[in-house]
Coordinates of C-alpha atoms in Angstrom, one line a residue:
Chain A
M11 CA 174.8 106.3 61.1
F12 CA 177.6 108.1 59.5
R13 CA 179.0 108.6 56.1
R14 CA 182.3 109.9 54.7
L15 CA 182.4 113.1 52.5
S16 CA 184.6 112.2 49.4
D17 CA 185.9 115.8 49.2
H18 CA 189.2 115.0 51.3
A19 CA 192.3 113.5 49.7
S20 CA 193.3 110.8 51.9
S21 CA 195.1 107.5 51.7
E22 CA 193.3 104.1 52.8
V23 CA 194.2 102.0 55.7
T24 CA 192.9 98.6 56.3
F25 CA 192.5 96.9 60.0
T26 CA 190.5 94.3 61.4
F27 CA 187.5 94.6 63.8
D28 CA 186.4 91.3 65.4
G29 CA 188.3 89.5 62.7
L30 CA 186.6 91.2 59.7
P31 CA 188.4 93.7 57.5
V32 CA 187.5 97.5 57.7
T33 CA 188.8 100.3 55.5
A34 CA 189.5 103.5 56.9
S35 CA 191.1 106.8 55.9
A36 CA 194.6 107.6 57.1
G37 CA 194.6 109.7 60.2
D38 CA 191.1 108.3 61.4
S39 CA 190.9 107.5 65.1
V40 CA 190.0 104.0 65.8
A41 CA 186.4 105.2 66.9
A42 CA 186.0 107.4 63.9
A43 CA 186.6 104.5 61.6
L44 CA 184.2 102.1 63.4
L45 CA 181.6 104.8 63.1
A46 CA 182.3 105.2 59.5
A47 CA 182.0 101.5 59.2
G48 CA 178.6 101.4 60.7
V49 CA 179.7 99.8 64.2
R50 CA 177.4 101.2 66.9
A51 CA 178.5 99.5 69.9
C52 CA 182.1 98.5 70.4
R53 CA 182.0 97.1 74.0
T54 CA 179.8 95.8 76.9
T55 CA 179.9 97.2 80.2
P56 CA 181.4 95.2 83.2
V57 CA 178.6 95.9 85.3
S58 CA 175.5 94.9 83.6
G59 CA 177.0 93.7 80.1
A60 CA 174.9 96.6 78.3
P61 CA 176.3 97.5 75.0
R62 CA 178.1 100.9 74.6
G63 CA 179.5 102.8 71.8
P64 CA 181.4 106.0 71.3
Y65 CA 179.8 109.0 72.9
C66 CA 182.1 112.0 73.2
M67 CA 185.1 111.4 70.8
M68 CA 187.3 113.6 72.8
G69 CA 188.8 111.3 75.5
V70 CA 186.5 112.0 78.5
C71 CA 183.7 109.5 78.4
F72 CA 185.7 106.3 78.0
E73 CA 182.8 104.6 76.2
C74 CA 184.7 103.7 73.1
L75 CA 187.2 101.3 75.1
V76 CA 188.4 98.5 72.8
R77 CA 191.2 95.9 72.8
I78 CA 193.9 97.0 70.3
D79 CA 196.5 94.6 69.2
G80 CA 195.7 92.6 72.4
M81 CA 195.8 95.4 74.8
D82 CA 192.5 96.1 76.7
N83 CA 190.8 99.5 77.6
C84 CA 192.2 101.5 74.7
Q85 CA 190.4 104.7 74.2
G86 CA 189.4 104.3 70.5
C87 CA 189.0 108.0 70.1
L88 CA 192.4 108.8 70.8
V89 CA 194.4 106.2 68.8
T90 CA 195.0 106.8 65.3
V91 CA 194.1 103.6 63.2
Q92 CA 197.2 101.9 61.7
E93 CA 197.4 99.5 58.8
G94 CA 197.0 96.0 59.9
M95 CA 195.8 97.0 63.5
K96 CA 193.9 94.3 65.2
V97 CA 190.9 95.9 67.0
E98 CA 188.3 93.9 69.0
S99 CA 185.4 94.8 70.9
Q100 CA 185.7 94.7 74.7
R101 CA 183.5 92.3 76.5
G102 CA 182.8 93.1 80.2
S103 CA 185.7 93.4 82.4
P104 CA 189.1 93.3 80.7
T105 CA 191.1 90.2 81.3
L106 CA 194.5 90.8 83.0
A107 CA 196.8 89.3 80.4
T108 CA 200.6 89.8 79.6
E109 CA 201.1 92.8 77.7
P110 CA 202.8 92.4 74.4
A111 CA 206.3 92.9 74.5
Q112 CA 207.6 96.2 73.0
Chain B
M6 CA 208.3 125.4 58.3
T7 CA 207.6 121.7 58.3
E8 CA 211.2 121.0 59.3
G9 CA 211.1 123.3 62.2
I10 CA 207.8 121.7 63.4
L11 CA 209.4 118.2 63.1
R12 CA 212.2 119.4 64.9
R13 CA 210.3 120.6 68.0
E14 CA 207.9 117.9 68.0
R15 CA 208.9 115.4 70.7
G16 CA 208.2 111.9 71.9
I17 CA 208.2 111.9 75.6
A18 CA 211.5 109.8 75.7
D19 CA 213.0 112.9 74.2
L20 CA 211.9 115.7 76.6
A21 CA 214.2 117.4 78.9
D22 CA 213.9 116.6 82.6
E23 CA 213.0 120.0 83.3
Y24 CA 211.5 123.3 81.7
D25 CA 210.6 126.7 82.7
V26 CA 207.1 126.1 82.0
I27 CA 204.7 123.3 80.9
V28 CA 201.6 124.1 79.3
V29 CA 198.8 121.4 79.5
G30 CA 196.4 121.5 76.5
A31 CA 196.6 122.7 73.0
G32 CA 193.4 124.5 72.6
P33 CA 193.2 128.3 71.9
A34 CA 194.2 129.0 75.6
G35 CA 197.0 126.6 75.8
L36 CA 198.6 127.5 72.4
S37 CA 198.6 131.3 73.2
A38 CA 200.0 130.9 76.6
A39 CA 202.7 128.6 75.2
T40 CA 203.4 131.0 72.4
T41 CA 203.6 134.1 74.8
L42 CA 206.0 132.2 77.1
A43 CA 208.2 131.0 74.1
E44 CA 208.4 134.8 72.9
A45 CA 209.5 135.7 76.3
K46 CA 212.4 133.3 76.0
A47 CA 211.1 130.7 78.7
R48 CA 211.9 127.1 78.0
T49 CA 208.2 125.9 77.2
L50 CA 206.8 122.5 76.8
L51 CA 203.2 122.1 75.5
V52 CA 201.7 118.7 76.4
D53 CA 198.2 117.6 74.5
E54 CA 196.4 114.6 74.2
N55 CA 195.6 115.0 70.4
Q56 CA 197.7 114.3 67.4
T57 CA 197.7 117.9 66.2
P58 CA 197.2 121.3 67.8
G59 CA 193.8 123.0 68.0
G60 CA 192.1 121.4 71.1
Q61 CA 188.3 120.6 70.5
I62 CA 187.2 124.0 68.9
Y63 CA 190.0 124.1 66.3
R64 CA 190.4 120.3 66.3
A65 CA 192.5 119.1 63.3
V66 CA 192.7 122.7 62.1
T67 CA 196.2 122.3 60.8
L68 CA 195.1 119.5 58.7
A69 CA 192.1 121.5 57.3
Q70 CA 191.6 121.8 53.4
P71 CA 190.2 124.7 51.8
V72 CA 186.6 122.9 51.5
D73 CA 186.5 122.7 55.5
R74 CA 186.7 126.5 55.5
Q75 CA 183.4 126.8 53.9
R76 CA 182.0 124.0 55.9
L77 CA 183.3 124.6 59.4
G78 CA 183.3 128.8 59.1
E79 CA 185.7 131.6 59.4
E80 CA 185.8 131.3 63.1
Y81 CA 187.2 127.8 62.9
W82 CA 189.5 128.9 60.0
R83 CA 191.1 131.5 62.4
G84 CA 192.1 128.9 64.6
R85 CA 195.0 128.0 62.0
I86 CA 196.6 131.4 62.9
I87 CA 196.9 130.5 66.6
A88 CA 198.2 127.1 65.7
E89 CA 200.7 128.1 63.2
D90 CA 202.0 131.2 65.7
F91 CA 202.5 128.2 68.1
L92 CA 204.3 126.1 65.7
R93 CA 206.7 128.8 64.7
S94 CA 207.5 129.4 68.2
A95 CA 210.5 127.9 70.1
A96 CA 208.3 126.0 72.3
E97 CA 208.6 122.3 72.4
Y98 CA 205.6 120.2 71.6
A99 CA 204.5 116.5 72.8
P100 CA 201.4 115.6 71.2
A101 CA 199.4 112.5 71.8
A102 CA 200.6 112.6 75.4
S103 CA 198.5 112.7 78.5
A104 CA 199.2 114.6 81.6
W105 CA 198.0 112.7 84.6
S106 CA 199.2 114.2 87.7
I107 CA 201.0 117.5 89.2
Q108 CA 202.8 117.7 92.6
P109 CA 204.5 120.5 94.0
L110 CA 208.3 120.8 94.6
Q111 CA 209.5 122.3 97.7
N112 CA 213.0 123.7 98.8
E113 CA 214.5 123.0 102.2
V114 CA 212.2 125.7 104.0
G115 CA 209.0 124.4 102.3
R116 CA 208.5 126.9 99.9
T117 CA 207.2 125.9 96.5
I118 CA 209.8 126.2 93.8
G119 CA 208.1 124.3 91.1
H120 CA 205.9 121.2 90.1
E121 CA 206.6 117.8 88.8
V122 CA 204.1 116.8 86.1
G123 CA 203.3 113.0 85.3
L124 CA 203.2 112.5 81.6
S125 CA 202.3 109.4 79.7
S126 CA 202.4 108.5 75.8
N127 CA 202.5 105.4 73.9
G128 CA 203.0 103.2 77.0
M129 CA 205.9 105.2 78.4
A130 CA 205.5 107.5 81.6
R131 CA 208.0 110.4 82.8
L132 CA 207.8 112.9 85.6
I133 CA 208.9 116.1 84.3
R134 CA 209.7 119.4 86.3
A135 CA 208.9 122.9 85.7
R136 CA 209.1 126.1 87.7
Q137 CA 205.5 127.2 86.5
V138 CA 202.5 125.2 85.1
V139 CA 199.7 126.3 83.1
L140 CA 196.7 124.0 82.7
A141 CA 194.3 124.9 79.9
T142 CA 192.4 121.8 79.9
G143 CA 189.3 123.4 78.3
A144 CA 185.7 122.4 78.6
L145 CA 183.6 119.6 78.0
E146 CA 179.8 118.9 77.4
R147 CA 177.7 119.2 80.3
P148 CA 176.2 115.9 81.4
F149 CA 172.9 115.3 79.7
P150 CA 171.2 112.4 81.6
I151 CA 168.0 111.4 80.0
P152 CA 166.5 107.9 80.0
G153 CA 168.3 105.8 77.5
W154 CA 171.4 108.3 77.0
T155 CA 173.8 105.2 77.3
L156 CA 172.4 103.4 74.3
P157 CA 174.7 103.0 71.2
G158 CA 173.4 105.6 68.8
V159 CA 173.3 108.3 71.3
M160 CA 176.2 110.7 71.4
T161 CA 177.1 114.3 72.0
A162 CA 176.7 116.9 69.4
G163 CA 180.3 117.8 69.9
A164 CA 181.3 114.2 69.0
A165 CA 179.6 114.5 65.6
Q166 CA 181.4 117.8 65.2
I167 CA 184.7 116.1 66.0
A168 CA 184.0 113.3 63.7
L169 CA 183.3 115.9 60.9
K170 CA 186.5 117.9 61.7
T171 CA 188.8 115.0 61.9
S172 CA 187.3 112.2 59.6
T173 CA 185.0 114.2 57.3
L174 CA 182.1 112.0 58.8
V175 CA 178.6 113.3 58.6
P176 CA 175.7 111.8 60.4
S177 CA 173.3 109.6 58.0
G178 CA 169.9 107.9 58.3
K179 CA 167.5 109.4 60.8
V180 CA 169.2 111.9 62.7
V181 CA 167.6 113.9 65.7
I182 CA 169.6 116.9 67.5
A183 CA 168.3 117.8 70.8
G184 CA 169.2 120.1 73.5
T185 CA 170.1 123.9 74.2
G186 CA 173.0 126.2 74.2
P187 CA 174.6 128.5 71.7
L188 CA 176.6 125.6 70.0
L189 CA 173.5 123.4 69.5
Y190 CA 172.5 125.6 66.5
L191 CA 176.0 125.8 65.2
L192 CA 176.5 122.2 65.3
A193 CA 173.0 121.8 63.6
A194 CA 174.0 124.3 60.9
Q195 CA 177.4 122.8 60.3
L196 CA 176.1 119.2 59.9
I197 CA 173.2 120.3 57.7
E198 CA 175.8 122.2 55.5
A199 CA 177.8 119.2 55.4
G200 CA 175.0 117.1 53.9
A201 CA 173.4 115.6 56.8
T202 CA 169.7 115.1 56.8
V203 CA 168.4 116.3 60.0
S204 CA 164.8 114.9 61.0
A205 CA 164.3 117.4 63.8
V206 CA 166.0 119.9 66.2
L207 CA 164.3 119.4 69.6
D208 CA 164.9 122.6 71.5
T209 CA 164.9 122.1 75.4
T210 CA 165.5 125.7 76.3
P211 CA 163.1 126.7 78.9
R212 CA 160.4 129.4 78.0
E213 CA 161.2 131.2 81.2
N214 CA 164.8 131.8 80.3
W215 CA 163.9 134.5 77.7
L216 CA 162.5 136.8 80.4
R217 CA 165.6 136.1 82.6
A218 CA 167.9 136.6 79.5
F219 CA 165.9 140.0 78.5
R220 CA 167.7 142.0 81.2
H221 CA 171.1 141.3 79.7
A222 CA 170.0 142.2 76.0
P223 CA 171.9 145.3 75.7
G224 CA 175.3 143.6 76.0
F225 CA 174.1 140.9 73.6
L226 CA 172.7 143.4 70.8
V227 CA 176.1 145.1 70.3
S228 CA 178.0 141.7 70.5
P229 CA 178.7 139.6 67.2
Y230 CA 176.8 136.5 68.6
L231 CA 173.6 138.4 67.5
A232 CA 174.1 138.4 63.8
K233 CA 175.7 135.0 63.8
G234 CA 173.0 133.4 65.9
L235 CA 170.2 134.9 63.7
R236 CA 172.1 133.6 60.7
L237 CA 172.5 130.0 62.1
L238 CA 169.0 130.0 63.4
G239 CA 167.7 130.9 59.8
T240 CA 169.9 128.1 58.4
V241 CA 168.5 125.5 60.7
Q242 CA 164.8 126.6 60.5
R243 CA 164.8 126.6 56.7
R244 CA 166.5 123.0 56.4
T245 CA 164.8 121.1 59.2
R246 CA 161.9 121.0 61.8
V247 CA 162.7 123.0 64.9
I248 CA 160.5 121.8 67.8
R249 CA 160.5 124.2 70.9
W250 CA 159.7 123.9 74.5
V251 CA 160.7 120.1 74.6
S252 CA 160.5 118.3 77.9
A253 CA 160.6 114.6 79.0
L254 CA 163.1 113.9 76.3
A255 CA 164.2 110.1 76.2
A256 CA 166.1 107.8 74.0
E257 CA 164.6 104.2 73.5
G258 CA 165.7 101.0 72.0
E259 CA 166.9 97.5 72.7
G260 CA 170.5 97.4 72.5
G261 CA 170.7 100.6 70.4
L262 CA 168.7 103.7 69.7
R263 CA 165.6 103.3 67.7
E264 CA 163.1 106.0 68.8
V265 CA 163.4 109.5 70.5
T266 CA 160.4 110.5 72.6
W267 CA 159.5 114.0 74.2
R268 CA 156.7 116.0 75.2
T269 CA 155.6 119.4 73.9
D270 CA 152.3 121.2 74.0
G271 CA 151.1 118.9 76.6
R272 CA 151.2 115.8 74.1
E273 CA 153.8 113.0 73.8
H274 CA 155.5 112.6 70.7
R275 CA 158.0 110.2 69.2
M276 CA 160.1 109.9 66.2
P277 CA 162.2 107.1 64.8
A278 CA 166.0 107.8 65.1
D279 CA 169.4 106.0 64.3
L280 CA 171.4 108.7 65.8
L281 CA 170.5 111.1 68.6
L282 CA 172.9 114.0 69.3
L283 CA 172.7 115.6 72.6
H284 CA 174.1 119.0 73.7
Q285 CA 173.3 121.4 76.6
G286 CA 176.2 123.6 77.0
V287 CA 179.7 123.1 77.9
V288 CA 181.3 123.5 81.3
P289 CA 184.8 123.8 82.6
N290 CA 186.9 120.4 82.7
V291 CA 187.9 120.7 86.4
N292 CA 189.4 117.1 87.0
F293 CA 193.0 118.3 86.9
S294 CA 192.6 121.5 88.7
N295 CA 190.5 120.0 91.3
A296 CA 193.0 117.1 91.8
A297 CA 195.9 119.6 92.2
G298 CA 194.0 121.3 95.0
C299 CA 193.1 124.4 93.4
A300 CA 190.2 126.3 95.1
H301 CA 186.8 126.1 93.2
E302 CA 183.6 128.0 93.7
W303 CA 180.1 127.5 92.4
D304 CA 179.3 129.5 89.5
K305 CA 175.4 130.3 89.8
T306 CA 175.1 131.7 86.3
Q307 CA 176.9 128.9 84.7
L308 CA 175.8 126.3 87.2
T309 CA 179.2 124.5 87.3
F310 CA 182.2 124.6 89.6
R311 CA 185.1 126.7 88.6
P312 CA 188.4 127.1 89.8
R313 CA 189.3 130.6 91.2
V314 CA 192.1 132.5 89.4
D315 CA 193.4 136.1 90.0
E316 CA 193.9 138.7 87.3
W317 CA 197.0 136.9 85.7
S318 CA 195.2 133.7 85.8
A319 CA 197.1 132.3 88.8
S320 CA 195.2 129.7 90.8
S321 CA 195.3 129.2 94.6
V322 CA 198.1 126.8 94.3
V323 CA 201.7 128.6 94.1
G324 CA 203.2 128.2 90.6
L325 CA 200.0 127.1 88.9
S326 CA 198.0 128.9 86.4
L327 CA 194.8 128.2 84.8
A328 CA 193.6 129.6 81.4
G329 CA 190.7 129.3 79.0
D330 CA 187.3 127.6 79.3
G331 CA 188.9 125.4 82.2
T332 CA 188.2 128.3 84.4
G333 CA 184.6 129.3 83.2
I334 CA 183.1 129.2 79.9
G335 CA 184.0 132.3 77.7
G336 CA 184.5 130.8 74.3
A337 CA 187.5 130.4 71.9
E338 CA 188.2 133.9 71.4
A339 CA 188.3 134.9 74.9
A340 CA 190.4 131.8 75.9
A341 CA 193.1 132.5 73.2
I342 CA 193.3 136.1 75.1
Q343 CA 193.4 134.4 78.5
G344 CA 196.1 132.2 77.5
R345 CA 198.2 135.4 76.5
I346 CA 197.4 137.1 79.7
A347 CA 198.6 133.9 81.8
G348 CA 201.7 133.6 79.5
L349 CA 202.4 137.3 80.7
G350 CA 201.8 136.4 84.3
C351 CA 204.0 133.3 84.3
A352 CA 206.9 135.0 82.4
S353 CA 206.7 137.7 84.9
Q354 CA 207.0 135.2 87.7
L355 CA 209.9 133.6 86.0
G356 CA 211.6 137.0 86.0
L357 CA 211.8 137.2 82.2
I358 CA 209.7 140.2 81.8
A359 CA 209.4 143.2 84.4
P360 CA 206.0 143.8 86.1
A361 CA 205.7 147.1 84.3
E362 CA 206.2 145.5 80.8
R363 CA 203.8 142.8 81.9
D364 CA 201.0 145.3 82.8
R365 CA 201.5 147.3 79.7
S366 CA 201.3 144.6 77.4
A367 CA 198.3 143.2 79.0
V368 CA 196.2 146.4 78.6
P369 CA 195.2 145.8 74.9
L370 CA 194.6 142.1 76.0
R371 CA 192.3 143.2 78.8
N372 CA 190.3 145.5 76.2
S373 CA 190.0 142.6 73.9
L374 CA 189.0 140.2 76.5
A375 CA 186.2 142.5 77.7
R376 CA 184.9 142.8 74.0
A377 CA 184.9 139.2 73.5
M378 CA 182.9 138.6 76.8
R379 CA 180.2 140.9 75.6
G380 CA 176.9 139.2 75.4
R381 CA 178.2 136.2 77.1
R382 CA 176.0 136.9 80.2
F383 CA 172.7 136.8 77.8
L384 CA 173.6 133.6 76.5
D385 CA 174.4 132.3 79.8
E386 CA 170.9 133.1 81.2
L387 CA 169.1 132.1 77.9
Y388 CA 170.8 128.6 77.4
R389 CA 170.8 127.7 81.2
P390 CA 169.5 124.0 80.9
G391 CA 166.2 123.4 82.7
K392 CA 166.2 121.8 86.1
A393 CA 164.6 118.6 84.8
F394 CA 167.5 118.2 82.3
R395 CA 170.2 118.6 85.2
V396 CA 168.4 116.8 87.8
P397 CA 166.7 113.9 86.2
Q398 CA 163.2 113.1 87.6
D399 CA 162.9 109.7 86.4
S400 CA 164.4 107.3 89.1
D401 CA 165.8 104.8 86.6
T402 CA 167.8 107.3 84.6
I403 CA 171.4 106.4 84.8
V404 CA 173.6 109.3 86.3
C405 CA 177.0 107.6 86.4
R406 CA 177.5 105.9 83.0
C407 CA 180.4 103.9 84.2
E408 CA 179.2 102.3 87.1
E409 CA 175.5 102.3 86.0
I410 CA 174.1 104.2 89.0
S411 CA 170.8 105.6 88.7
V412 CA 169.0 108.6 90.2
G413 CA 167.0 106.3 92.4
Q414 CA 170.1 104.8 93.8
I415 CA 171.7 108.1 94.6
R416 CA 168.4 109.6 96.1
A417 CA 168.0 106.3 98.2
S418 CA 171.7 106.8 99.4
V419 CA 171.5 110.2 100.4
N420 CA 168.7 109.3 102.7
A421 CA 170.9 106.4 104.1
G422 CA 173.3 108.9 105.0
A423 CA 175.6 109.7 102.0
G424 CA 175.5 113.4 102.2
G425 CA 178.0 114.3 99.7
P426 CA 179.7 113.3 96.2
N427 CA 182.6 111.6 98.0
Q428 CA 180.3 109.6 100.4
M429 CA 178.4 108.6 97.2
K430 CA 181.6 107.0 96.0
V431 CA 181.7 104.7 99.2
F432 CA 178.1 104.0 99.0
L433 CA 177.7 103.2 95.3
R434 CA 181.2 103.5 93.5
C435 CA 179.4 106.5 91.7
G436 CA 181.9 108.4 89.8
M437 CA 184.7 106.0 90.3
G438 CA 184.8 104.4 86.9
P439 CA 187.4 105.2 84.2
C440 CA 185.9 108.6 83.4
Q441 CA 186.4 109.8 87.0
G442 CA 183.2 111.6 87.3
R443 CA 183.5 113.8 84.1
L444 CA 180.1 112.6 82.8
C445 CA 178.3 112.4 86.2
G446 CA 180.0 115.0 88.8
L447 CA 177.7 118.0 88.2
T448 CA 174.4 115.8 88.1
V449 CA 175.4 114.1 91.3
T450 CA 176.1 117.3 93.2
E451 CA 172.7 118.8 92.0
L452 CA 170.9 115.6 92.7
I453 CA 172.2 115.6 96.3
A454 CA 171.6 119.3 96.7
D455 CA 167.9 118.8 95.4
E456 CA 167.2 115.7 97.7
R457 CA 168.7 117.5 100.7
S458 CA 167.2 121.0 99.8
R459 CA 170.6 122.5 100.0
H460 CA 172.6 124.8 97.6
P461 CA 175.1 123.1 95.3
S462 CA 177.9 125.0 96.8
E463 CA 177.2 123.5 100.3
I464 CA 177.4 120.0 98.6
G465 CA 180.6 120.5 96.8
Y466 CA 182.1 118.4 94.3
Y467 CA 184.1 115.0 93.9
R468 CA 187.6 115.3 95.6
L469 CA 189.5 114.1 92.6
R470 CA 192.7 112.0 93.0
F471 CA 195.7 111.6 90.7
P472 CA 196.2 110.0 88.4
I473 CA 193.5 111.8 86.4
K474 CA 193.8 109.5 83.7
P475 CA 194.0 105.7 83.6
L476 CA 197.7 104.8 83.8
K477 CA 199.2 101.3 83.0
L478 CA 200.7 99.6 86.0
R479 CA 203.9 99.0 83.7
E480 CA 204.0 102.8 83.3
L481 CA 203.9 103.4 86.9
A482 CA 206.3 100.8 87.9
A483 CA 209.0 102.2 85.5
L484 CA 208.9 105.7 87.3
P485 CA 211.4 106.7 89.6
Q486 CA 210.4 106.6 93.3
T487 CA 209.5 110.4 93.8
E488 CA 206.7 111.9 95.7
T489 CA 204.6 112.2 92.8
A490 CA 204.7 108.5 92.1
K491 CA 204.0 107.8 96.0
V492 CA 201.1 110.1 95.7
A493 CA 199.7 108.8 92.6
V494 CA 199.8 105.2 94.1
L495 CA 198.6 105.9 97.6
A496 CA 195.9 108.2 96.4
D497 CA 193.1 105.7 96.6
L498 CA 194.2 104.5 100.0
A499 CA 194.2 108.1 101.1
D500 CA 190.9 108.6 99.7
T501 CA 189.3 105.6 101.6
H502 CA 190.9 106.4 105.0
H503 CA 190.7 110.2 104.9
S504 CA 187.2 111.8 105.7
A505 CA 188.1 115.4 106.6
D506 CA 185.9 116.9 103.9
L507 CA 184.1 119.9 105.2
N508 CA 181.6 119.9 102.5
E509 CA 180.3 116.4 103.6
R510 CA 177.9 116.6 106.4
K511 CA 175.3 113.7 107.0
P512 CA 171.7 115.1 106.5
Q513 CA 170.3 116.6 109.8

């Protein structure tokens, strides 16, 4: 649904989405990187389990919530993708787990 | 210059405990306000959610390359000047940080002497004090509740523009753009110029708007909007199909968008689509000003609530100013000027400039503002979204995306006694998901007004509560035990037990 123009000089970053490697451009938000990789839905809703994907890309709609490095409920459009980041789709209600040590 | 920028860019752990002014939002209004205040020697902090200055309109402008200038246009490129002026100023800058609360600080006799602002970034929260606060939280796209608007593959047109500005992504496959508003054709033209193949632009502008707008044509004819609008329209019409007078727009598909359907010329039409981009104008993002207790009023031209501000952009709350599109839609150029005026007002409040100097400095700004606002009324009237697109007719259409509440449920709840938006929260949890009503608030107000045959101004808006952005318990628990922290924690309890909202009367 999106393709990347190749006229910007930018270095590559590799992260995983649901265990599969994804290549992004440095500076991409997680949500933009997923769209560029052809991912339309990144979570299911806690109410009905319906699939949802990024909608506003500016931090107001909360549709692009994903689990990043073990932390649920991260707004994918506001987090810059990092090398080696582990991104997972969020299924329904997030689980209340111990957050990773800082 | 880079060294200077790095020196003033702060993680929130490095911020001082107190500033003269905190400005929230790094769009044209916030940047200009912060620059003006720093020039007046105010100790200024600018807090913003994005990684780089510019807000949404000038998103990623400091990273833009010459190829973007052609693609996104001269008006976007001009945002660099505003951002660079700010970066050269002495103001401190906390990017990638959310502001989630504001609480007045009072002296022993109960006079407000400043505010405490709750900030968080990267898993850490702080409460920072300031004598003056400027909120420049900008606009967001008006809710566009059509059947199927929650399907993956349906996004806002603004979202596609952000993907283009920040990551040089262009829509591919079968792309349909639908809606109304001055930005619709700008976005369509930008995406087409960038290489997107757009199957169609479905224009939902109602026919009768042309008649209403015509009265305001003189202002429009002498504004720069005219030439720009015609140029954009030309580009779009040459490169794709523009279908006008569209009604009954819907997105269809199982698990994701497959087709777009609509009515025009009395017939139903459908078109396969991989991506549907929706846009029907922008409205002030009032979550912060509403939660701060600022007085708001219904704008009957722009069909939205807007906070009331005086000639210096001061709100009804002492020490709190509001500038830019967050106070009513005027566009980027107007927002930058309003930011300067708000900056002068605050600098004068802080005793850094005399009232006479403030007034003198504001004269050319007010003249520029009047020029920038010319033609706006025509655009507001022409691109007023039709009622069926604001008050969805189909009862299964989702209104509250977070809690998945439909039109039918809201209408039924009105008839069961939920007379206002806050009662709708109690009945349905409507507006209580993570977006905190940003994507449903106006629809809920207008739906209730419609069902009760009342005016939206009588129905009111959600009473929003801090924190206005989700906060982790760990961040909250680590805060010192101040009034702000207590208010943030107790807000939900207060919401449940406090029902003295005059706007909410049961149906007669």
